[in-house]
Steps between C-alpha positions, in 0.01 A plus 500: 500500500480299824333748728570873479852512639755755388851483645708811575849552640341548842273196476141459389310809392190561708155533347485867600834571333393321184175697493685833535737405220215399273308819577802712412543309176136560407546877535833511316424272204151637420409231244226572247375140513528240773435126444477265799502123447399248769337792677328276755838440667552865597351670810196727459702806603718454192210610282462828685865561414427426134280810492780737602672536160165549325590225252250294302503172695415150379492211748486129414385296799338170597399491864481119484877485446639674807830364633613772742363623832496861374227470239195678364156402379364644175263717703786641706702578187209682338423698817861617544541596135182705503280521194602220267362257245502126571527240222482122540724281282373143468661190356780258583773485239767313698352183650339188366143421599623235746740734678245781516238260638740393776593860581131593522482301827708778658336801337385745766307750289129512422404253231739265324729587208397375156708193414719514187447257212857375459543143625787336688582236760335529843709633789665223702585462870809291586582347837877515541751342738710742702724689256326345199414826327829509311428162338162626378661813357771306318234276346295796380807681365603194300145457368461866396841600370383810313250627753523731799432342839420735786565353845325722754589442865416643841849591623837617375658210690300255287608681183869451575451146632335398172764684300775301670318170452440566132858607434628181662256259335467652154760772437402529134161643597660831608203633702447870555418653839372846585489663842476866593715420804806414294811689606699710253748215454214265406413666170406161357188500720387857430387463139319244285516415132127458420573362152710210622323164537546291814445536873456834677488503883302792641348599832121522523524873562682542167254296292257780412519594133701193397386222267646156425412210275501274807465606863602286798400583859706237685446602863126519556558318832637827641140626502359207698455704816335794321121528508389376153216754502747788539449754222873576496593135446236451234611812312858377516410169338284674243799711394744207502275267300426760234871544423482173297430499127495123431567281806460544873654270762462526877684286756519434871706301748334299777217255548198720429412757239507865608141607587476753217588241236282234663195716435544466122338194345654262246319670214728804536808349669650161420700316765823305458 
């Protein structure tokens, strides 16, 4: 989901209204077990609510992969839940060693993750002319006909701009696009077929939990003005990079590399 919006007939539901609705649901449903995934992206107060039904609660969370402003640390989750047992799950079963090594530059936790053994090509940074992202995507789609290609961008406007460019230049590609902001008449953009190979255009805020054979981040130049030491920016790139199973491509428009990418040496990020 892009943000935490929920539309009603009267407009957007306020946070207080959503909280009241969720509280009422917790009392009425009274589940015996409650499982929370991506628990770091929920506010600390949510975990006080989890205690109301008296259900056995299991939370999966990685505080190094926070994408929303309303988030929790592992300590905050444990404190709100009360007495609980904490287990650490190690290992990287999605990425190649090269992708994981690149992503480690943006890891914000204590210590560095253990790199996986599986090998693959190094991530690559492309300098593009204005509007050149579509050409790169067509090339990758033609090269990897039976693979999934996740294109993760920083705005809904960019999603639809790329969709239009791809449909004009290579209509046989038939890209998919997902946005939580799609209207009822735009059902095509409200669901994805995860088993279908080809290009999928998603917003950064919707990337959590997804995985693709190849990932393309074509608009890194949109982060040029952001402080490269920002924990929020670094966590974002950590999440985006680790969506890739085999190949990772980043791209920018302009004369100079975005500061965050420029910090990564040629051993972990090829250019051109």
